[in-house]
């Protein structure tokens, strides 16, 4: 899978994507990355990429020309990849969208800066605006890195055991279970005994119960979307009863 990223900060993208799971995916050729810097396509002496806003107001606006030239150069490499602008106004990115995009041959991500991108560029070239949350950051780069990471993890062979991707939060609609490693006994507490039991069915049931319980406590909206089977219903009721007795609620 190809990622083509339009950004004024290609080093940020390359360095962040050069480490960890995504870095290994790049090294092994499971993904490819090209960055396209609109400043390289600004042909005036000052390599201008921003302009004052028509109608007045604070800040500057990302100009069409350098963006268009960078986009056209990227499209020669990326072909018909969807063109996505990272924006707080966009549709919310989620795991379903990550799964969908992991099936594509490529993705073209546009990282805005300044006060935003000239609307005529958005209207003409952007297929979709995508948000990773209801907040504003300094540029589209960090949201773009979030998306490339979430999508790359889902590509075949990227994670050592694809099961770990399946058990990741949101892969089956519930939050993740707690994780523990050595030491068995620390100042901060002990590892839950069930995890030391070697009884894999009990461990699996305990983990499922913790996932369902965490989802009930923190993200009841996700729980509302699930059709829990009888086993899950029993596990969740067990968790709720244990939780309520722990906090002294009848
Ligand atoms: C800034 C802004 C502020 C209030 C309401 C809407 C807004 N849109 C933007 C915007 O698109 N800004 C551009 C991209 C330029 C400034 C930095 N940019 C940005 C993208 N800030 N935050 C994001 C973003 C992208 C995806 N998910 C969350 C935030």
mmCIF file of C-alpha atoms and ligand atoms in Angstrom:
data_model
loop_
_atom_site.group_PDB
_atom_site.id
_atom_site.type_symbol
_atom_site.label_atom_id
_atom_site.label_comp_id
_atom_site.label_asym_id
_atom_site.label_seq_id
_atom_site.Cartn_x
_atom_site.Cartn_y
_atom_site.Cartn_z
ATOM 1 C CA UNK A 1 0.000 0.000 0.000
ATOM 2 C CA UNK A 2 1.189 3.500 -0.898
ATOM 3 C CA UNK A 3 0.881 6.611 1.225
ATOM 4 C CA UNK A 4 1.407 9.931 -0.565
ATOM 5 C CA UNK A 5 1.477 12.840 1.870
ATOM 6 C CA UNK A 6 1.302 16.519 0.887
ATOM 7 C CA UNK A 7 3.027 18.383 3.694
ATOM 8 C CA UNK A 8 5.260 21.372 4.420
ATOM 9 C CA UNK A 9 7.087 19.142 6.921
ATOM 10 C CA UNK A 10 8.187 15.979 5.098
ATOM 11 C CA UNK A 11 10.911 15.266 7.664
ATOM 12 C CA UNK A 12 8.265 15.071 10.408
ATOM 13 C CA UNK A 13 6.312 12.513 8.404
ATOM 14 C CA UNK A 14 9.355 10.471 7.347
ATOM 15 C CA UNK A 15 10.864 10.364 10.835
ATOM 16 C CA UNK A 16 7.600 9.488 12.559
ATOM 17 C CA UNK A 17 6.839 6.769 9.999
ATOM 18 C CA UNK A 18 10.390 5.473 10.163
ATOM 19 C CA UNK A 19 10.048 3.861 13.586
ATOM 20 C CA UNK A 20 8.183 0.925 15.118
ATOM 21 C CA UNK A 21 5.582 -1.136 13.296
ATOM 22 C CA UNK A 22 5.236 1.382 10.468
ATOM 23 C CA UNK A 23 9.009 1.684 10.124
ATOM 24 C CA UNK A 24 9.293 -2.089 9.753
ATOM 25 C CA UNK A 25 6.470 -2.085 7.207
ATOM 26 C CA UNK A 26 8.408 0.492 5.184
ATOM 27 C CA UNK A 27 11.658 -1.482 5.442
ATOM 28 C CA UNK A 28 9.967 -4.686 4.299
ATOM 29 C CA UNK A 29 8.112 -2.991 1.471
ATOM 30 C CA UNK A 30 4.631 -3.693 2.872
ATOM 31 C CA UNK A 31 3.996 0.033 2.529
ATOM 32 C CA UNK A 32 5.590 2.827 0.516
ATOM 33 C CA UNK A 33 5.724 6.508 1.457
ATOM 34 C CA UNK A 34 6.305 9.579 -0.639
ATOM 35 C CA UNK A 35 6.072 13.112 0.705
ATOM 36 C CA UNK A 36 5.280 16.034 -1.552
ATOM 37 C CA UNK A 37 6.180 19.489 -0.263
ATOM 38 C CA UNK A 38 4.081 22.280 -1.804
ATOM 39 C CA UNK A 39 6.987 24.668 -1.128
ATOM 40 C CA UNK A 40 8.984 22.746 -3.743
ATOM 41 C CA UNK A 41 6.248 23.662 -6.215
ATOM 42 C CA UNK A 42 6.070 27.378 -5.350
ATOM 43 C CA UNK A 43 7.862 29.028 -8.252
ATOM 44 C CA UNK A 44 8.240 32.579 -6.965
ATOM 45 C CA UNK A 45 11.570 33.743 -5.543
ATOM 46 C CA UNK A 46 10.360 33.404 -1.975
ATOM 47 C CA UNK A 47 8.734 29.965 -2.523
ATOM 48 C CA UNK A 48 5.489 31.418 -1.209
ATOM 49 C CA UNK A 49 2.805 28.926 -0.196
ATOM 50 C CA UNK A 50 0.478 31.133 1.830
ATOM 51 C CA UNK A 51 -1.477 34.293 1.237
ATOM 52 C CA UNK A 52 -3.468 36.823 3.178
ATOM 53 C CA UNK A 53 -7.169 35.932 3.500
ATOM 54 C CA UNK A 54 -9.627 37.716 1.216
ATOM 55 C CA UNK A 55 -12.153 39.528 3.373
ATOM 56 C CA UNK A 56 -9.534 40.117 6.053
ATOM 57 C CA UNK A 57 -9.107 38.223 9.303
ATOM 58 C CA UNK A 58 -6.230 36.698 11.216
ATOM 59 C CA UNK A 59 -3.497 34.472 9.873
ATOM 60 C CA UNK A 60 -2.769 33.240 6.365
ATOM 61 C CA UNK A 61 -4.380 30.769 3.949
ATOM 62 C CA UNK A 62 -2.665 27.861 2.154
ATOM 63 C CA UNK A 63 -2.531 28.906 -1.536
ATOM 64 C CA UNK A 64 -3.993 26.830 -4.382
ATOM 65 C CA UNK A 65 -1.097 26.910 -6.887
ATOM 66 C CA UNK A 66 1.654 25.144 -4.891
ATOM 67 C CA UNK A 67 -0.876 22.648 -3.520
ATOM 68 C CA UNK A 68 -2.226 21.886 -6.981
ATOM 69 C CA UNK A 69 1.211 21.377 -8.486
ATOM 70 C CA UNK A 70 2.262 19.147 -5.592
ATOM 71 C CA UNK A 71 -1.005 17.213 -5.867
ATOM 72 C CA UNK A 72 -0.611 16.652 -9.605
ATOM 73 C CA UNK A 73 2.947 15.462 -9.084
ATOM 74 C CA UNK A 74 1.753 13.073 -6.380
ATOM 75 C CA UNK A 75 -1.110 11.802 -8.535
ATOM 76 C CA UNK A 76 1.351 10.778 -11.246
ATOM 77 C CA UNK A 77 2.719 8.364 -8.647
ATOM 78 C CA UNK A 78 -0.424 7.566 -6.668
ATOM 79 C CA UNK A 79 -2.872 7.125 -9.532
ATOM 80 C CA UNK A 80 -6.512 7.052 -8.466
ATOM 81 C CA UNK A 81 -5.858 7.035 -4.714
ATOM 82 C CA UNK A 82 -8.557 8.846 -2.718
ATOM 83 C CA UNK A 83 -7.515 12.414 -1.877
ATOM 84 C CA UNK A 84 -8.154 13.033 1.823
ATOM 85 C CA UNK A 85 -7.801 16.372 3.625
ATOM 86 C CA UNK A 86 -7.178 16.162 7.377
ATOM 87 C CA UNK A 87 -9.571 18.640 8.918
ATOM 88 C CA UNK A 88 -11.574 19.229 12.115
ATOM 89 C CA UNK A 89 -14.613 19.649 9.868
ATOM 90 C CA UNK A 90 -14.196 16.164 8.452
ATOM 91 C CA UNK A 91 -16.061 12.923 8.990
ATOM 92 C CA UNK A 92 -14.772 11.109 12.071
ATOM 93 C CA UNK A 93 -12.079 8.487 11.398
ATOM 94 C CA UNK A 94 -12.666 5.132 13.075
ATOM 95 C CA UNK A 95 -11.581 1.488 12.941
ATOM 96 C CA UNK A 96 -14.129 0.656 10.261
ATOM 97 C CA UNK A 97 -12.629 3.347 8.053
ATOM 98 C CA UNK A 98 -9.130 2.039 8.820
ATOM 99 C CA UNK A 99 -10.220 -1.456 7.729
ATOM 100 C CA UNK A 100 -11.781 -0.015 4.561
ATOM 101 C CA UNK A 101 -8.658 1.973 3.620
ATOM 102 C CA UNK A 102 -6.388 -0.982 4.360
ATOM 103 C CA UNK A 103 -7.965 -2.648 1.322
ATOM 104 C CA UNK A 104 -6.880 0.165 -0.998
ATOM 105 C CA UNK A 105 -3.698 0.277 -3.118
ATOM 106 C CA UNK A 106 -3.002 3.797 -1.929
ATOM 107 C CA UNK A 107 -4.087 6.882 -0.038
ATOM 108 C CA UNK A 108 -3.269 10.542 -0.720
ATOM 109 C CA UNK A 109 -3.254 12.615 2.480
ATOM 110 C CA UNK A 110 -3.244 16.419 2.443
ATOM 111 C CA UNK A 111 -1.940 18.181 5.550
ATOM 112 C CA UNK A 112 -3.217 21.726 5.974
ATOM 113 C CA UNK A 113 -1.425 24.508 7.775
ATOM 114 C CA UNK A 114 -2.019 28.194 8.557
ATOM 115 C CA UNK A 115 -5.743 28.968 8.965
ATOM 116 C CA UNK A 116 -6.672 26.402 6.374
ATOM 117 C CA UNK A 117 -6.588 25.525 2.690
ATOM 118 C CA UNK A 118 -8.155 27.732 -0.041
ATOM 119 C CA UNK A 119 -11.706 26.408 -0.356
ATOM 120 C CA UNK A 120 -11.455 26.215 -4.150
ATOM 121 C CA UNK A 121 -8.719 23.607 -3.825
ATOM 122 C CA UNK A 122 -10.854 21.618 -1.390
ATOM 123 C CA UNK A 123 -13.940 21.807 -3.596
ATOM 124 C CA UNK A 124 -12.088 20.774 -6.759
ATOM 125 C CA UNK A 125 -9.619 18.117 -5.594
ATOM 126 C CA UNK A 126 -10.505 16.744 -2.135
ATOM 127 C CA UNK A 127 -12.560 13.549 -2.158
ATOM 128 C CA UNK A 128 -13.126 13.553 1.585
ATOM 129 C CA UNK A 129 -12.288 15.558 4.699
ATOM 130 C CA UNK A 130 -11.446 13.393 7.694
ATOM 131 C CA UNK A 131 -11.179 14.295 11.389
ATOM 132 C CA UNK A 132 -9.554 12.239 14.145
ATOM 133 C CA UNK A 133 -11.406 14.159 16.849
ATOM 134 C CA UNK A 134 -13.099 17.381 17.885
ATOM 135 C CA UNK A 135 -10.007 19.461 18.473
ATOM 136 C CA UNK A 136 -7.664 21.699 16.480
ATOM 137 C CA UNK A 137 -3.930 21.033 16.182
ATOM 138 C CA UNK A 138 -1.259 23.054 14.356
ATOM 139 C CA UNK A 139 -1.422 21.086 11.159
ATOM 140 C CA UNK A 140 -2.789 17.998 9.469
ATOM 141 C CA UNK A 141 0.472 16.052 9.921
ATOM 142 C CA UNK A 142 -0.201 14.463 13.327
ATOM 143 C CA UNK A 143 -3.718 13.359 12.271
ATOM 144 C CA UNK A 144 -2.197 11.985 9.042
ATOM 145 C CA UNK A 145 0.364 9.997 11.045
ATOM 146 C CA UNK A 146 -2.412 8.607 13.230
ATOM 147 C CA UNK A 147 -4.255 7.392 10.164
ATOM 148 C CA UNK A 148 -1.214 5.886 8.426
ATOM 149 C CA UNK A 149 -0.426 3.988 11.636
ATOM 150 C CA UNK A 150 -3.959 2.681 12.151
ATOM 151 C CA UNK A 151 -4.208 1.546 8.506
ATOM 152 C CA UNK A 152 -0.715 0.040 8.273
ATOM 153 C CA UNK A 153 -1.298 -2.161 11.347
ATOM 154 C CA UNK A 154 -4.147 -3.855 9.492
ATOM 155 C CA UNK A 155 -2.117 -4.838 6.431
ATOM 156 C CA UNK A 156 -1.294 -8.556 6.121
ATOM 157 C CA UNK A 157 1.964 -9.537 7.781
ATOM 158 C CA UNK A 158 2.624 -6.153 9.396
ATOM 159 C CA UNK A 159 1.885 -7.310 12.954
ATOM 160 C CA UNK A 160 3.735 -10.456 14.009
ATOM 161 C CA UNK A 161 0.584 -12.118 15.229
ATOM 162 C CA UNK A 162 -2.466 -10.832 13.434
ATOM 163 C CA UNK A 163 -4.368 -11.918 16.519
ATOM 164 C CA UNK A 164 -2.944 -8.924 18.378
ATOM 165 C CA UNK A 165 -4.581 -6.680 15.800
ATOM 166 C CA UNK A 166 -7.843 -8.549 16.294
ATOM 167 C CA UNK A 167 -7.647 -8.150 20.056
ATOM 168 C CA UNK A 168 -6.771 -4.464 19.761
ATOM 169 C CA UNK A 169 -9.422 -2.134 21.075
ATOM 170 C CA UNK A 170 -12.213 -1.429 18.637
ATOM 171 C CA UNK A 171 -11.406 -4.409 16.440
ATOM 172 C CA UNK A 172 -14.514 -6.190 17.644
ATOM 173 C CA UNK A 173 -16.268 -3.219 19.124
ATOM 174 C CA UNK A 174 -15.105 -3.429 22.734
ATOM 175 C CA UNK A 175 -12.231 -1.834 24.625
ATOM 176 C CA UNK A 176 -9.061 -3.758 25.286
ATOM 177 C CA UNK A 177 -8.449 -5.882 28.364
ATOM 178 C CA UNK A 178 -5.714 -4.961 30.901
ATOM 179 C CA UNK A 179 -2.177 -6.214 30.182
ATOM 180 C CA UNK A 180 0.492 -7.296 32.690
ATOM 181 C CA UNK A 181 4.117 -8.415 32.539
ATOM 182 C CA UNK A 182 6.936 -9.181 34.991
ATOM 183 C CA UNK A 183 7.461 -8.713 37.873
ATOM 184 C CA UNK A 184 4.621 -10.832 39.233
ATOM 185 C CA UNK A 185 4.631 -8.709 42.429
ATOM 186 C CA UNK A 186 5.458 -4.997 42.275
ATOM 187 C CA UNK A 187 5.070 -2.077 44.696
ATOM 188 C CA UNK A 188 2.047 -1.118 42.558
ATOM 189 C CA UNK A 189 0.367 -4.489 43.125
ATOM 190 C CA UNK A 190 0.252 -8.105 41.999
ATOM 191 C CA UNK A 191 -0.691 -9.686 38.682
ATOM 192 C CA UNK A 192 -4.280 -11.082 38.757
ATOM 193 C CA UNK A 193 -3.961 -14.736 39.808
ATOM 194 C CA UNK A 194 -6.022 -16.026 36.893
ATOM 195 C CA UNK A 195 -3.292 -14.882 34.482
ATOM 196 C CA UNK A 196 -0.788 -17.106 36.316
ATOM 197 C CA UNK A 197 -3.097 -20.120 36.323
ATOM 198 C CA UNK A 198 -2.169 -21.494 32.926
ATOM 199 C CA UNK A 199 -5.871 -22.194 32.400
ATOM 200 C CA UNK A 200 -6.320 -20.695 28.939
ATOM 201 C CA UNK A 201 -10.107 -20.851 28.862
ATOM 202 C CA UNK A 202 -10.340 -19.105 32.246
ATOM 203 C CA UNK A 203 -7.816 -16.512 31.100
ATOM 204 C CA UNK A 204 -9.758 -15.883 27.891
ATOM 205 C CA UNK A 205 -13.009 -15.534 29.863
ATOM 206 C CA UNK A 206 -11.372 -13.151 32.355
ATOM 207 C CA UNK A 207 -9.970 -10.995 29.524
ATOM 208 C CA UNK A 208 -13.339 -10.892 27.756
ATOM 209 C CA UNK A 209 -15.041 -9.930 31.027
ATOM 210 C CA UNK A 210 -12.548 -7.107 31.582
ATOM 211 C CA UNK A 211 -13.029 -5.859 28.007
ATOM 212 C CA UNK A 212 -16.820 -5.868 28.331
ATOM 213 C CA UNK A 213 -16.589 -4.256 31.781
ATOM 214 C CA UNK A 214 -14.230 -1.506 30.616
ATOM 215 C CA UNK A 215 -16.539 -0.794 27.698
ATOM 216 C CA UNK A 216 -19.553 -0.609 30.050
ATOM 217 C CA UNK A 217 -17.704 1.792 32.341
ATOM 218 C CA UNK A 218 -15.985 4.036 29.779
ATOM 219 C CA UNK A 219 -17.747 3.703 26.446
ATOM 220 C CA UNK A 220 -21.376 2.635 26.969
ATOM 221 C CA UNK A 221 -22.057 4.074 23.497
ATOM 222 C CA UNK A 222 -19.987 1.255 21.977
ATOM 223 C CA UNK A 223 -21.791 -1.324 24.104
ATOM 224 C CA UNK A 224 -25.103 -0.104 22.743
ATOM 225 C CA UNK A 225 -23.999 -1.153 19.231
ATOM 226 C CA UNK A 226 -23.213 -4.754 20.212
ATOM 227 C CA UNK A 227 -25.373 -7.869 20.125
ATOM 228 C CA UNK A 228 -23.962 -9.679 23.182
ATOM 229 C CA UNK A 229 -24.370 -13.456 23.209
ATOM 230 C CA UNK A 230 -25.391 -15.304 26.355
ATOM 231 C CA UNK A 231 -21.809 -15.846 27.486
ATOM 232 C CA UNK A 232 -20.934 -12.157 27.079
ATOM 233 C CA UNK A 233 -24.114 -11.120 28.860
ATOM 234 C CA UNK A 234 -23.216 -13.352 31.816
ATOM 235 C CA UNK A 235 -19.647 -12.059 31.930
ATOM 236 C CA UNK A 236 -20.798 -8.448 31.831
ATOM 237 C CA UNK A 237 -23.357 -8.997 34.607
ATOM 238 C CA UNK A 238 -20.636 -10.640 36.694
ATOM 239 C CA UNK A 239 -18.382 -7.630 36.115
ATOM 240 C CA UNK A 240 -21.113 -5.123 36.980
ATOM 241 C CA UNK A 241 -22.000 -6.971 40.193
ATOM 242 C CA UNK A 242 -18.353 -7.188 41.217
ATOM 243 C CA UNK A 243 -17.849 -3.515 40.373
ATOM 244 C CA UNK A 244 -20.869 -2.415 42.348
ATOM 245 C CA UNK A 245 -19.919 -4.436 45.407
ATOM 246 C CA UNK A 246 -16.394 -3.008 45.125
ATOM 247 C CA UNK A 247 -17.772 0.559 45.256
ATOM 248 C CA UNK A 248 -20.459 -0.338 47.810
ATOM 249 C CA UNK A 249 -23.474 0.128 45.545
ATOM 250 C CA UNK A 250 -26.382 -2.298 46.049
HETATM 251 C C1 LIG B 1 -8.951 24.855 11.821
HETATM 252 C C2 LIG B 1 -10.149 25.097 12.508
HETATM 253 C C3 LIG B 1 -10.453 25.767 13.679
HETATM 254 C C4 LIG B 1 -11.784 25.806 14.104
HETATM 255 C C5 LIG B 1 -12.783 25.189 13.354
HETATM 256 C C6 LIG B 1 -12.465 24.536 12.156
HETATM 257 C C7 LIG B 1 -11.163 24.499 11.753
HETATM 258 N N1 LIG B 1 -10.617 23.932 10.661
HETATM 259 C C8 LIG B 1 -9.297 24.137 10.724
HETATM 260 C C9 LIG B 1 -8.382 23.608 9.696
HETATM 261 O O1 LIG B 1 -8.771 22.906 8.800
HETATM 262 N N2 LIG B 1 -7.097 23.941 9.855
HETATM 263 C C10 LIG B 1 -6.090 23.526 8.912
HETATM 264 C C11 LIG B 1 -5.534 22.138 9.190
HETATM 265 C C12 LIG B 1 -4.967 24.433 9.090
HETATM 266 C C13 LIG B 1 -4.553 24.480 10.488
HETATM 267 C C14 LIG B 1 -4.165 23.108 10.967
HETATM 268 N N3 LIG B 1 -5.069 22.121 10.519
HETATM 269 C C15 LIG B 1 -5.674 21.292 11.365
HETATM 270 C C16 LIG B 1 -6.176 20.053 11.029
HETATM 271 N N4 LIG B 1 -5.837 21.548 12.663
HETATM 272 N N5 LIG B 1 -6.454 20.467 13.202
HETATM 273 C C17 LIG B 1 -6.653 19.563 12.251
HETATM 274 C C18 LIG B 1 -7.307 18.283 12.478
HETATM 275 C C19 LIG B 1 -7.337 17.325 11.465
HETATM 276 C C20 LIG B 1 -7.975 16.122 11.719
HETATM 277 N N6 LIG B 1 -8.550 15.870 12.931
HETATM 278 C C21 LIG B 1 -8.518 16.803 13.889
HETATM 279 C C22 LIG B 1 -7.887 18.020 13.699
#
